[in-house]
């Protein structure tokens, strides 16, 4: 059943669990996330990043996810991840996405605020939810300790949420996208301060490679959505590497089926962790 972010995240924040947002960009990734959700009977967010427009047609992805969502009663969100272009947001909404992330995190605060508000005004008029980001969750994977100036500022978060009307806020509290070199330093105190003043569902990007205890602590503090991409891809690539090292790796369809199975296992691991049941 296709829903927007509010339907899955508001109860998650209230009851202190979190819902996974898993990046998808083709049949195998969509099928893997769907199978994991159905096997564990959990709500799920299919996240299609703007950057994957280069490898997959956004309309076809929307049709695919909507087809899967129609086959289950589990709450299912079709979410546009990290989008800097308002044109792509319009395109996604036309294609049937139920939720979008406008990523203005690299813009000056006031510009991020005004452009996010424009997106939210439009999206809400068609019952589509909006996530925004404040502070910056870096994409360069080298750092395991993110400098404090990257982190979300508490007073800015309060003002941003009030003035934009967004539905969920991605916060920068020490995570980064991609692989970490060493253990990431998560700024739990900053998260607590933000969560004390912002009652919206909070979002953690860069879920791959974050130690379980940090995840659980963050969820208890108010993180209601965690995005995961790299670790799922790595699980599939690792499985493919083993198969391709054989003298006769076999038909591509068999390799893809194995890669998908590796992704199902990985996604299920995250789902169990997010529900606090691993
Ligand atoms: P990772 O690739 O680090 O898991 O981050 C995913 C993400 O935040 C997508 O928005």
PDB file of C-alpha atoms and ligand atoms in Angstrom:
ATOM      1  CA  UNK A   1       0.000   0.000   0.000  1.00  0.00           C
ATOM      2  CA  UNK A   2       1.534   3.222  -1.162  1.00  0.00           C
ATOM      3  CA  UNK A   3       1.633   6.008   1.455  1.00  0.00           C
ATOM      4  CA  UNK A   4       3.650   9.145   2.102  1.00  0.00           C
ATOM      5  CA  UNK A   5       6.410   9.622   4.695  1.00  0.00           C
ATOM      6  CA  UNK A   6       4.122  10.906   7.438  1.00  0.00           C
ATOM      7  CA  UNK A   7       2.218   7.654   7.618  1.00  0.00           C
ATOM      8  CA  UNK A   8       5.338   5.668   8.438  1.00  0.00           C
ATOM      9  CA  UNK A   9       7.525   8.213  10.224  1.00  0.00           C
ATOM     10  CA  UNK A  10       5.124   9.915  12.619  1.00  0.00           C
ATOM     11  CA  UNK A  11       4.358   6.641  14.466  1.00  0.00           C
ATOM     12  CA  UNK A  12       8.052   5.706  14.286  1.00  0.00           C
ATOM     13  CA  UNK A  13       9.161   8.884  16.038  1.00  0.00           C
ATOM     14  CA  UNK A  14       6.346   8.574  18.575  1.00  0.00           C
ATOM     15  CA  UNK A  15       7.112   4.961  19.470  1.00  0.00           C
ATOM     16  CA  UNK A  16      10.890   5.254  19.071  1.00  0.00           C
ATOM     17  CA  UNK A  17      11.649   2.878  16.266  1.00  0.00           C
ATOM     18  CA  UNK A  18      12.867   3.724  12.819  1.00  0.00           C
ATOM     19  CA  UNK A  19      12.016   2.864   9.223  1.00  0.00           C
ATOM     20  CA  UNK A  20      14.730   2.061   6.702  1.00  0.00           C
ATOM     21  CA  UNK A  21      15.060   3.962   3.429  1.00  0.00           C
ATOM     22  CA  UNK A  22      16.935   1.752   1.009  1.00  0.00           C
ATOM     23  CA  UNK A  23      18.319   2.978  -2.295  1.00  0.00           C
ATOM     24  CA  UNK A  24      16.878   1.299  -5.378  1.00  0.00           C
ATOM     25  CA  UNK A  25      17.643   1.786  -9.063  1.00  0.00           C
ATOM     26  CA  UNK A  26      16.680  -1.394 -10.961  1.00  0.00           C
ATOM     27  CA  UNK A  27      14.527  -4.504 -10.763  1.00  0.00           C
ATOM     28  CA  UNK A  28      16.907  -6.445  -8.496  1.00  0.00           C
ATOM     29  CA  UNK A  29      17.251  -3.668  -5.916  1.00  0.00           C
ATOM     30  CA  UNK A  30      13.487  -3.030  -5.831  1.00  0.00           C
ATOM     31  CA  UNK A  31      12.719  -6.739  -5.594  1.00  0.00           C
ATOM     32  CA  UNK A  32      15.312  -7.238  -2.834  1.00  0.00           C
ATOM     33  CA  UNK A  33      13.906  -4.434  -0.673  1.00  0.00           C
ATOM     34  CA  UNK A  34      10.334  -5.590  -1.289  1.00  0.00           C
ATOM     35  CA  UNK A  35      11.125  -9.209  -0.385  1.00  0.00           C
ATOM     36  CA  UNK A  36      12.933  -8.189   2.795  1.00  0.00           C
ATOM     37  CA  UNK A  37      10.001  -5.987   3.876  1.00  0.00           C
ATOM     38  CA  UNK A  38       7.417  -8.674   3.164  1.00  0.00           C
ATOM     39  CA  UNK A  39       9.431 -11.397   4.916  1.00  0.00           C
ATOM     40  CA  UNK A  40       9.820  -9.257   8.030  1.00  0.00           C
ATOM     41  CA  UNK A  41       6.408  -7.565   7.721  1.00  0.00           C
ATOM     42  CA  UNK A  42       7.826  -4.093   8.082  1.00  0.00           C
ATOM     43  CA  UNK A  43       6.949  -0.708   6.572  1.00  0.00           C
ATOM     44  CA  UNK A  44       9.555   0.361   4.045  1.00  0.00           C
ATOM     45  CA  UNK A  45      10.831   3.343   2.073  1.00  0.00           C
ATOM     46  CA  UNK A  46      12.090   2.828  -1.477  1.00  0.00           C
ATOM     47  CA  UNK A  47      14.566   5.650  -2.085  1.00  0.00           C
ATOM     48  CA  UNK A  48      15.514   6.633  -5.620  1.00  0.00           C
ATOM     49  CA  UNK A  49      18.350   9.175  -5.677  1.00  0.00           C
ATOM     50  CA  UNK A  50      18.415  11.954  -8.248  1.00  0.00           C
ATOM     51  CA  UNK A  51      21.893  10.719  -9.208  1.00  0.00           C
ATOM     52  CA  UNK A  52      20.435   7.413 -10.425  1.00  0.00           C
ATOM     53  CA  UNK A  53      18.516   9.159 -13.188  1.00  0.00           C
ATOM     54  CA  UNK A  54      21.633   8.465 -15.244  1.00  0.00           C
ATOM     55  CA  UNK A  55      21.188   4.709 -14.853  1.00  0.00           C
ATOM     56  CA  UNK A  56      17.415   4.300 -14.601  1.00  0.00           C
ATOM     57  CA  UNK A  57      14.353   6.017 -16.016  1.00  0.00           C
ATOM     58  CA  UNK A  58      12.478   7.716 -13.179  1.00  0.00           C
ATOM     59  CA  UNK A  59       9.063   6.937 -14.678  1.00  0.00           C
ATOM     60  CA  UNK A  60       9.837   3.239 -15.040  1.00  0.00           C
ATOM     61  CA  UNK A  61      11.194   3.073 -11.485  1.00  0.00           C
ATOM     62  CA  UNK A  62       8.006   4.746 -10.218  1.00  0.00           C
ATOM     63  CA  UNK A  63       5.811   2.285 -12.105  1.00  0.00           C
ATOM     64  CA  UNK A  64       7.848  -0.645 -10.786  1.00  0.00           C
ATOM     65  CA  UNK A  65       7.724   0.416  -7.139  1.00  0.00           C
ATOM     66  CA  UNK A  66       4.029   1.301  -7.378  1.00  0.00           C
ATOM     67  CA  UNK A  67       3.344  -2.175  -8.780  1.00  0.00           C
ATOM     68  CA  UNK A  68       5.174  -3.823  -5.851  1.00  0.00           C
ATOM     69  CA  UNK A  69       3.492  -1.512  -3.338  1.00  0.00           C
ATOM     70  CA  UNK A  70       0.083  -2.531  -4.703  1.00  0.00           C
ATOM     71  CA  UNK A  71       0.825  -6.160  -3.870  1.00  0.00           C
ATOM     72  CA  UNK A  72       1.140  -5.665  -0.111  1.00  0.00           C
ATOM     73  CA  UNK A  73      -0.813  -4.051   2.680  1.00  0.00           C
ATOM     74  CA  UNK A  74       2.460  -2.962   4.307  1.00  0.00           C
ATOM     75  CA  UNK A  75       2.904   0.820   4.266  1.00  0.00           C
ATOM     76  CA  UNK A  76       5.308   1.552   1.424  1.00  0.00           C
ATOM     77  CA  UNK A  77       6.811   4.919   0.466  1.00  0.00           C
ATOM     78  CA  UNK A  78       8.211   5.884  -2.924  1.00  0.00           C
ATOM     79  CA  UNK A  79      10.698   8.602  -2.013  1.00  0.00           C
ATOM     80  CA  UNK A  80      12.981  10.773  -4.131  1.00  0.00           C
ATOM     81  CA  UNK A  81      16.343  10.878  -2.329  1.00  0.00           C
ATOM     82  CA  UNK A  82      18.824  13.814  -2.412  1.00  0.00           C
ATOM     83  CA  UNK A  83      17.385  16.012  -5.105  1.00  0.00           C
ATOM     84  CA  UNK A  84      18.826  19.428  -5.846  1.00  0.00           C
ATOM     85  CA  UNK A  85      16.684  20.161  -8.895  1.00  0.00           C
ATOM     86  CA  UNK A  86      13.138  21.442  -8.533  1.00  0.00           C
ATOM     87  CA  UNK A  87      12.428  20.282 -12.094  1.00  0.00           C
ATOM     88  CA  UNK A  88      13.287  16.709 -11.114  1.00  0.00           C
ATOM     89  CA  UNK A  89      10.999  17.043  -8.095  1.00  0.00           C
ATOM     90  CA  UNK A  90       8.107  18.021 -10.385  1.00  0.00           C
ATOM     91  CA  UNK A  91       8.979  15.091 -12.629  1.00  0.00           C
ATOM     92  CA  UNK A  92       8.995  12.662  -9.686  1.00  0.00           C
ATOM     93  CA  UNK A  93       5.660  13.916  -8.396  1.00  0.00           C
ATOM     94  CA  UNK A  94       4.145  13.572 -11.873  1.00  0.00           C
ATOM     95  CA  UNK A  95       5.540  10.018 -12.028  1.00  0.00           C
ATOM     96  CA  UNK A  96       3.773   9.119  -8.766  1.00  0.00           C
ATOM     97  CA  UNK A  97       6.391   9.548  -6.023  1.00  0.00           C
ATOM     98  CA  UNK A  98       4.698  10.041  -2.654  1.00  0.00           C
ATOM     99  CA  UNK A  99       7.620  11.799  -1.024  1.00  0.00           C
ATOM    100  CA  UNK A 100      10.628  13.920  -2.022  1.00  0.00           C
ATOM    101  CA  UNK A 101      13.829  15.175  -0.467  1.00  0.00           C
ATOM    102  CA  UNK A 102      14.923  18.625  -1.499  1.00  0.00           C
ATOM    103  CA  UNK A 103      18.623  18.787  -0.687  1.00  0.00           C
ATOM    104  CA  UNK A 104      19.620  22.397  -0.181  1.00  0.00           C
ATOM    105  CA  UNK A 105      22.236  21.512   2.427  1.00  0.00           C
ATOM    106  CA  UNK A 106      25.068  23.055   0.413  1.00  0.00           C
ATOM    107  CA  UNK A 107      23.180  26.364   0.033  1.00  0.00           C
ATOM    108  CA  UNK A 108      23.424  29.250   2.497  1.00  0.00           C
ATOM    109  CA  UNK A 109      20.870  28.804   5.318  1.00  0.00           C
ATOM    110  CA  UNK A 110      18.401  31.443   4.087  1.00  0.00           C
ATOM    111  CA  UNK A 111      18.414  30.103   0.532  1.00  0.00           C
ATOM    112  CA  UNK A 112      18.015  26.517   1.723  1.00  0.00           C
ATOM    113  CA  UNK A 113      15.068  27.716   3.810  1.00  0.00           C
ATOM    114  CA  UNK A 114      13.300  29.664   1.061  1.00  0.00           C
ATOM    115  CA  UNK A 115      13.752  27.024  -1.641  1.00  0.00           C
ATOM    116  CA  UNK A 116      12.727  24.208   0.693  1.00  0.00           C
ATOM    117  CA  UNK A 117       9.584  26.167   1.603  1.00  0.00           C
ATOM    118  CA  UNK A 118       8.696  26.554  -2.072  1.00  0.00           C
ATOM    119  CA  UNK A 119       9.076  22.805  -2.588  1.00  0.00           C
ATOM    120  CA  UNK A 120       7.022  22.042   0.534  1.00  0.00           C
ATOM    121  CA  UNK A 121       4.190  24.409  -0.492  1.00  0.00           C
ATOM    122  CA  UNK A 122       3.951  22.723  -3.873  1.00  0.00           C
ATOM    123  CA  UNK A 123       4.382  19.132  -2.645  1.00  0.00           C
ATOM    124  CA  UNK A 124       1.836  19.484   0.157  1.00  0.00           C
ATOM    125  CA  UNK A 125      -0.764  20.740  -2.301  1.00  0.00           C
ATOM    126  CA  UNK A 126      -0.643  17.269  -3.900  1.00  0.00           C
ATOM    127  CA  UNK A 127      -0.262  15.282  -0.651  1.00  0.00           C
ATOM    128  CA  UNK A 128       3.420  14.557  -1.195  1.00  0.00           C
ATOM    129  CA  UNK A 129       5.693  14.778   1.848  1.00  0.00           C
ATOM    130  CA  UNK A 130       9.024  16.611   1.988  1.00  0.00           C
ATOM    131  CA  UNK A 131      12.338  15.882   3.677  1.00  0.00           C
ATOM    132  CA  UNK A 132      15.055  18.512   3.855  1.00  0.00           C
ATOM    133  CA  UNK A 133      18.626  18.568   5.154  1.00  0.00           C
ATOM    134  CA  UNK A 134      20.282  21.052   7.430  1.00  0.00           C
ATOM    135  CA  UNK A 135      23.968  21.017   8.174  1.00  0.00           C
ATOM    136  CA  UNK A 136      25.891  18.721   5.910  1.00  0.00           C
ATOM    137  CA  UNK A 137      26.316  14.943   5.754  1.00  0.00           C
ATOM    138  CA  UNK A 138      29.424  14.746   3.560  1.00  0.00           C
ATOM    139  CA  UNK A 139      29.830  12.551   0.527  1.00  0.00           C
ATOM    140  CA  UNK A 140      33.616  12.264   0.837  1.00  0.00           C
ATOM    141  CA  UNK A 141      34.083   9.080   2.766  1.00  0.00           C
ATOM    142  CA  UNK A 142      37.556   9.686   4.106  1.00  0.00           C
ATOM    143  CA  UNK A 143      36.629  11.237   7.436  1.00  0.00           C
ATOM    144  CA  UNK A 144      35.529   9.209  10.402  1.00  0.00           C
ATOM    145  CA  UNK A 145      35.346  12.347  12.534  1.00  0.00           C
ATOM    146  CA  UNK A 146      33.232  15.031  10.893  1.00  0.00           C
ATOM    147  CA  UNK A 147      34.233  18.580  11.924  1.00  0.00           C
ATOM    148  CA  UNK A 148      31.726  20.322  14.187  1.00  0.00           C
ATOM    149  CA  UNK A 149      30.993  23.073  11.691  1.00  0.00           C
ATOM    150  CA  UNK A 150      29.260  20.484   9.484  1.00  0.00           C
ATOM    151  CA  UNK A 151      26.747  19.616  12.193  1.00  0.00           C
ATOM    152  CA  UNK A 152      23.147  20.829  12.307  1.00  0.00           C
ATOM    153  CA  UNK A 153      22.733  23.851  14.587  1.00  0.00           C
ATOM    154  CA  UNK A 154      19.890  23.540  17.064  1.00  0.00           C
ATOM    155  CA  UNK A 155      18.482  27.074  16.734  1.00  0.00           C
ATOM    156  CA  UNK A 156      18.627  26.875  12.933  1.00  0.00           C
ATOM    157  CA  UNK A 157      16.797  23.534  12.977  1.00  0.00           C
ATOM    158  CA  UNK A 158      13.962  25.008  15.052  1.00  0.00           C
ATOM    159  CA  UNK A 159      13.541  28.014  12.745  1.00  0.00           C
ATOM    160  CA  UNK A 160      13.937  25.951   9.568  1.00  0.00           C
ATOM    161  CA  UNK A 161      11.248  23.451  10.523  1.00  0.00           C
ATOM    162  CA  UNK A 162       8.798  26.156  11.620  1.00  0.00           C
ATOM    163  CA  UNK A 163       9.235  28.306   8.531  1.00  0.00           C
ATOM    164  CA  UNK A 164       9.440  25.638   5.812  1.00  0.00           C
ATOM    165  CA  UNK A 165       6.708  23.279   7.047  1.00  0.00           C
ATOM    166  CA  UNK A 166       8.762  20.198   6.068  1.00  0.00           C
ATOM    167  CA  UNK A 167       7.669  16.754   7.238  1.00  0.00           C
ATOM    168  CA  UNK A 168      11.061  15.274   8.126  1.00  0.00           C
ATOM    169  CA  UNK A 169      14.482  16.754   8.757  1.00  0.00           C
ATOM    170  CA  UNK A 170      17.803  15.111   7.925  1.00  0.00           C
ATOM    171  CA  UNK A 171      20.346  16.132  10.521  1.00  0.00           C
ATOM    172  CA  UNK A 172      24.122  16.161  10.381  1.00  0.00           C
ATOM    173  CA  UNK A 173      25.380  14.516  13.578  1.00  0.00           C
ATOM    174  CA  UNK A 174      28.621  12.930  12.425  1.00  0.00           C
ATOM    175  CA  UNK A 175      27.618  10.400   9.762  1.00  0.00           C
ATOM    176  CA  UNK A 176      28.875  10.506   6.164  1.00  0.00           C
ATOM    177  CA  UNK A 177      27.808   8.801   2.946  1.00  0.00           C
ATOM    178  CA  UNK A 178      29.869   5.813   1.867  1.00  0.00           C
ATOM    179  CA  UNK A 179      32.512   3.832   3.733  1.00  0.00           C
ATOM    180  CA  UNK A 180      34.194   5.143   6.866  1.00  0.00           C
ATOM    181  CA  UNK A 181      37.860   4.895   7.616  1.00  0.00           C
ATOM    182  CA  UNK A 182      37.631   3.788  11.210  1.00  0.00           C
ATOM    183  CA  UNK A 183      34.729   4.160  13.604  1.00  0.00           C
ATOM    184  CA  UNK A 184      32.579   7.237  12.946  1.00  0.00           C
ATOM    185  CA  UNK A 185      32.174   9.717  15.776  1.00  0.00           C
ATOM    186  CA  UNK A 186      28.455  10.300  16.300  1.00  0.00           C
ATOM    187  CA  UNK A 187      27.524  13.483  18.144  1.00  0.00           C
ATOM    188  CA  UNK A 188      24.718  12.080  20.283  1.00  0.00           C
ATOM    189  CA  UNK A 189      24.522  15.161  22.492  1.00  0.00           C
ATOM    190  CA  UNK A 190      23.803  17.342  19.477  1.00  0.00           C
ATOM    191  CA  UNK A 191      21.100  14.947  18.336  1.00  0.00           C
ATOM    192  CA  UNK A 192      19.501  15.005  21.781  1.00  0.00           C
ATOM    193  CA  UNK A 193      19.450  18.799  21.801  1.00  0.00           C
ATOM    194  CA  UNK A 194      17.847  18.935  18.345  1.00  0.00           C
ATOM    195  CA  UNK A 195      15.312  16.237  19.210  1.00  0.00           C
ATOM    196  CA  UNK A 196      14.418  18.111  22.406  1.00  0.00           C
ATOM    197  CA  UNK A 197      13.294  21.103  20.361  1.00  0.00           C
ATOM    198  CA  UNK A 198      12.139  19.597  17.066  1.00  0.00           C
ATOM    199  CA  UNK A 199       9.272  17.148  17.315  1.00  0.00           C
ATOM    200  CA  UNK A 200       9.310  16.125  13.638  1.00  0.00           C
ATOM    201  CA  UNK A 201      10.693  12.759  12.579  1.00  0.00           C
ATOM    202  CA  UNK A 202      14.475  13.154  12.223  1.00  0.00           C
ATOM    203  CA  UNK A 203      16.467  11.400   9.522  1.00  0.00           C
ATOM    204  CA  UNK A 204      19.949   9.915   9.568  1.00  0.00           C
ATOM    205  CA  UNK A 205      21.798   9.683   6.263  1.00  0.00           C
ATOM    206  CA  UNK A 206      24.902   7.559   5.791  1.00  0.00           C
ATOM    207  CA  UNK A 207      23.565   4.498   7.615  1.00  0.00           C
ATOM    208  CA  UNK A 208      26.212   2.114   6.245  1.00  0.00           C
ATOM    209  CA  UNK A 209      29.028   1.298   8.634  1.00  0.00           C
ATOM    210  CA  UNK A 210      27.535   3.000  11.706  1.00  0.00           C
ATOM    211  CA  UNK A 211      27.940   0.729  14.752  1.00  0.00           C
ATOM    212  CA  UNK A 212      24.699  -0.884  15.944  1.00  0.00           C
ATOM    213  CA  UNK A 213      24.846   0.731  19.368  1.00  0.00           C
ATOM    214  CA  UNK A 214      25.105   4.198  17.815  1.00  0.00           C
ATOM    215  CA  UNK A 215      22.110   3.416  15.603  1.00  0.00           C
ATOM    216  CA  UNK A 216      20.022   2.235  18.539  1.00  0.00           C
ATOM    217  CA  UNK A 217      20.986   5.246  20.657  1.00  0.00           C
ATOM    218  CA  UNK A 218      20.093   7.598  17.799  1.00  0.00           C
ATOM    219  CA  UNK A 219      16.728   5.912  17.282  1.00  0.00           C
ATOM    220  CA  UNK A 220      15.939   6.214  20.987  1.00  0.00           C
ATOM    221  CA  UNK A 221      16.741   9.927  20.736  1.00  0.00           C
ATOM    222  CA  UNK A 222      14.378  10.629  17.805  1.00  0.00           C
ATOM    223  CA  UNK A 223      15.813   9.338  14.525  1.00  0.00           C
ATOM    224  CA  UNK A 224      12.818   7.833  12.708  1.00  0.00           C
ATOM    225  CA  UNK A 225      14.309   7.159   9.269  1.00  0.00           C
ATOM    226  CA  UNK A 226      17.741   5.817   8.379  1.00  0.00           C
ATOM    227  CA  UNK A 227      19.079   5.806   4.813  1.00  0.00           C
ATOM    228  CA  UNK A 228      21.210   2.914   3.663  1.00  0.00           C
ATOM    229  CA  UNK A 229      22.870   2.449   0.305  1.00  0.00           C
ATOM    230  CA  UNK A 230      26.589   1.536   0.285  1.00  0.00           C
ATOM    231  CA  UNK A 231      26.411  -1.544   2.492  1.00  0.00           C
ATOM    232  CA  UNK A 232      23.670  -3.123   0.364  1.00  0.00           C
ATOM    233  CA  UNK A 233      25.628  -2.516  -2.806  1.00  0.00           C
ATOM    234  CA  UNK A 234      28.807  -3.889  -1.217  1.00  0.00           C
ATOM    235  CA  UNK A 235      27.023  -7.086  -0.175  1.00  0.00           C
ATOM    236  CA  UNK A 236      25.913  -7.678  -3.774  1.00  0.00           C
ATOM    237  CA  UNK A 237      29.316  -6.828  -5.246  1.00  0.00           C
ATOM    238  CA  UNK A 238      31.064  -9.136  -2.786  1.00  0.00           C
ATOM    239  CA  UNK A 239      28.790 -12.016  -3.793  1.00  0.00           C
ATOM    240  CA  UNK A 240      29.363 -11.282  -7.498  1.00  0.00           C
ATOM    241  CA  UNK A 241      33.130 -11.184  -7.013  1.00  0.00           C
ATOM    242  CA  UNK A 242      33.120 -14.694  -5.558  1.00  0.00           C
ATOM    243  CA  UNK A 243      30.954 -15.979  -8.403  1.00  0.00           C
ATOM    244  CA  UNK A 244      32.957 -14.215 -11.098  1.00  0.00           C
ATOM    245  CA  UNK A 245      36.205 -15.670  -9.753  1.00  0.00           C
ATOM    246  CA  UNK A 246      34.976 -19.141 -10.776  1.00  0.00           C
ATOM    247  CA  UNK A 247      36.107 -20.523 -14.088  1.00  0.00           C
ATOM    248  CA  UNK A 248      32.509 -20.620 -15.339  1.00  0.00           C
ATOM    249  CA  UNK A 249      30.561 -17.962 -13.463  1.00  0.00           C
ATOM    250  CA  UNK A 250      27.330 -18.920 -15.241  1.00  0.00           C
ATOM    251  CA  UNK A 251      24.470 -17.032 -16.840  1.00  0.00           C
ATOM    252  CA  UNK A 252      23.952 -13.394 -15.944  1.00  0.00           C
ATOM    253  CA  UNK A 253      20.436 -14.120 -14.692  1.00  0.00           C
ATOM    254  CA  UNK A 254      21.858 -16.559 -12.118  1.00  0.00           C
ATOM    255  CA  UNK A 255      24.510 -14.081 -10.998  1.00  0.00           C
ATOM    256  CA  UNK A 256      21.888 -11.362 -10.568  1.00  0.00           C
ATOM    257  CA  UNK A 257      19.669 -13.692  -8.581  1.00  0.00           C
ATOM    258  CA  UNK A 258      22.574 -14.408  -6.208  1.00  0.00           C
ATOM    259  CA  UNK A 259      23.378 -10.700  -5.931  1.00  0.00           C
ATOM    260  CA  UNK A 260      19.740 -10.005  -5.120  1.00  0.00           C
ATOM    261  CA  UNK A 261      19.728 -12.657  -2.416  1.00  0.00           C
ATOM    262  CA  UNK A 262      22.792 -11.024  -0.836  1.00  0.00           C
ATOM    263  CA  UNK A 263      20.913  -7.705  -0.820  1.00  0.00           C
ATOM    264  CA  UNK A 264      17.818  -9.289   0.749  1.00  0.00           C
ATOM    265  CA  UNK A 265      19.945 -10.608   3.636  1.00  0.00           C
ATOM    266  CA  UNK A 266      21.648  -7.229   4.107  1.00  0.00           C
ATOM    267  CA  UNK A 267      18.395  -5.257   4.069  1.00  0.00           C
ATOM    268  CA  UNK A 268      16.802  -7.697   6.524  1.00  0.00           C
ATOM    269  CA  UNK A 269      19.741  -7.170   8.885  1.00  0.00           C
ATOM    270  CA  UNK A 270      19.071  -3.437   8.896  1.00  0.00           C
ATOM    271  CA  UNK A 271      15.323  -3.892   9.275  1.00  0.00           C
ATOM    272  CA  UNK A 272      15.812  -6.089  12.340  1.00  0.00           C
ATOM    273  CA  UNK A 273      18.223  -3.568  13.838  1.00  0.00           C
ATOM    274  CA  UNK A 274      15.877  -0.641  13.157  1.00  0.00           C
ATOM    275  CA  UNK A 275      13.001  -2.463  14.811  1.00  0.00           C
ATOM    276  CA  UNK A 276      15.280  -3.178  17.772  1.00  0.00           C
ATOM    277  CA  UNK A 277      14.910  -6.917  17.268  1.00  0.00           C
ATOM    278  CA  UNK A 278      18.291  -8.035  15.944  1.00  0.00           C
TER     279      UNK A 278
HETATM  280  P1  LIG B   1      25.260   5.167   2.767  1.00  0.00           P
HETATM  281  O1  LIG B   1      25.588   4.948   1.334  1.00  0.00           O
HETATM  282  O2  LIG B   1      26.428   5.608   3.565  1.00  0.00           O
HETATM  283  O3  LIG B   1      24.553   3.996   3.371  1.00  0.00           O
HETATM  284  O4  LIG B   1      24.235   6.405   2.830  1.00  0.00           O
HETATM  285  C1  LIG B   1      23.013   6.298   2.155  1.00  0.00           C
HETATM  286  C2  LIG B   1      22.248   7.575   2.194  1.00  0.00           C
HETATM  287  O5  LIG B   1      22.327   8.347   3.118  1.00  0.00           O
HETATM  288  C3  LIG B   1      21.380   7.855   1.033  1.00  0.00           C
HETATM  289  O6  LIG B   1      20.722   9.064   1.149  1.00  0.00           O
END
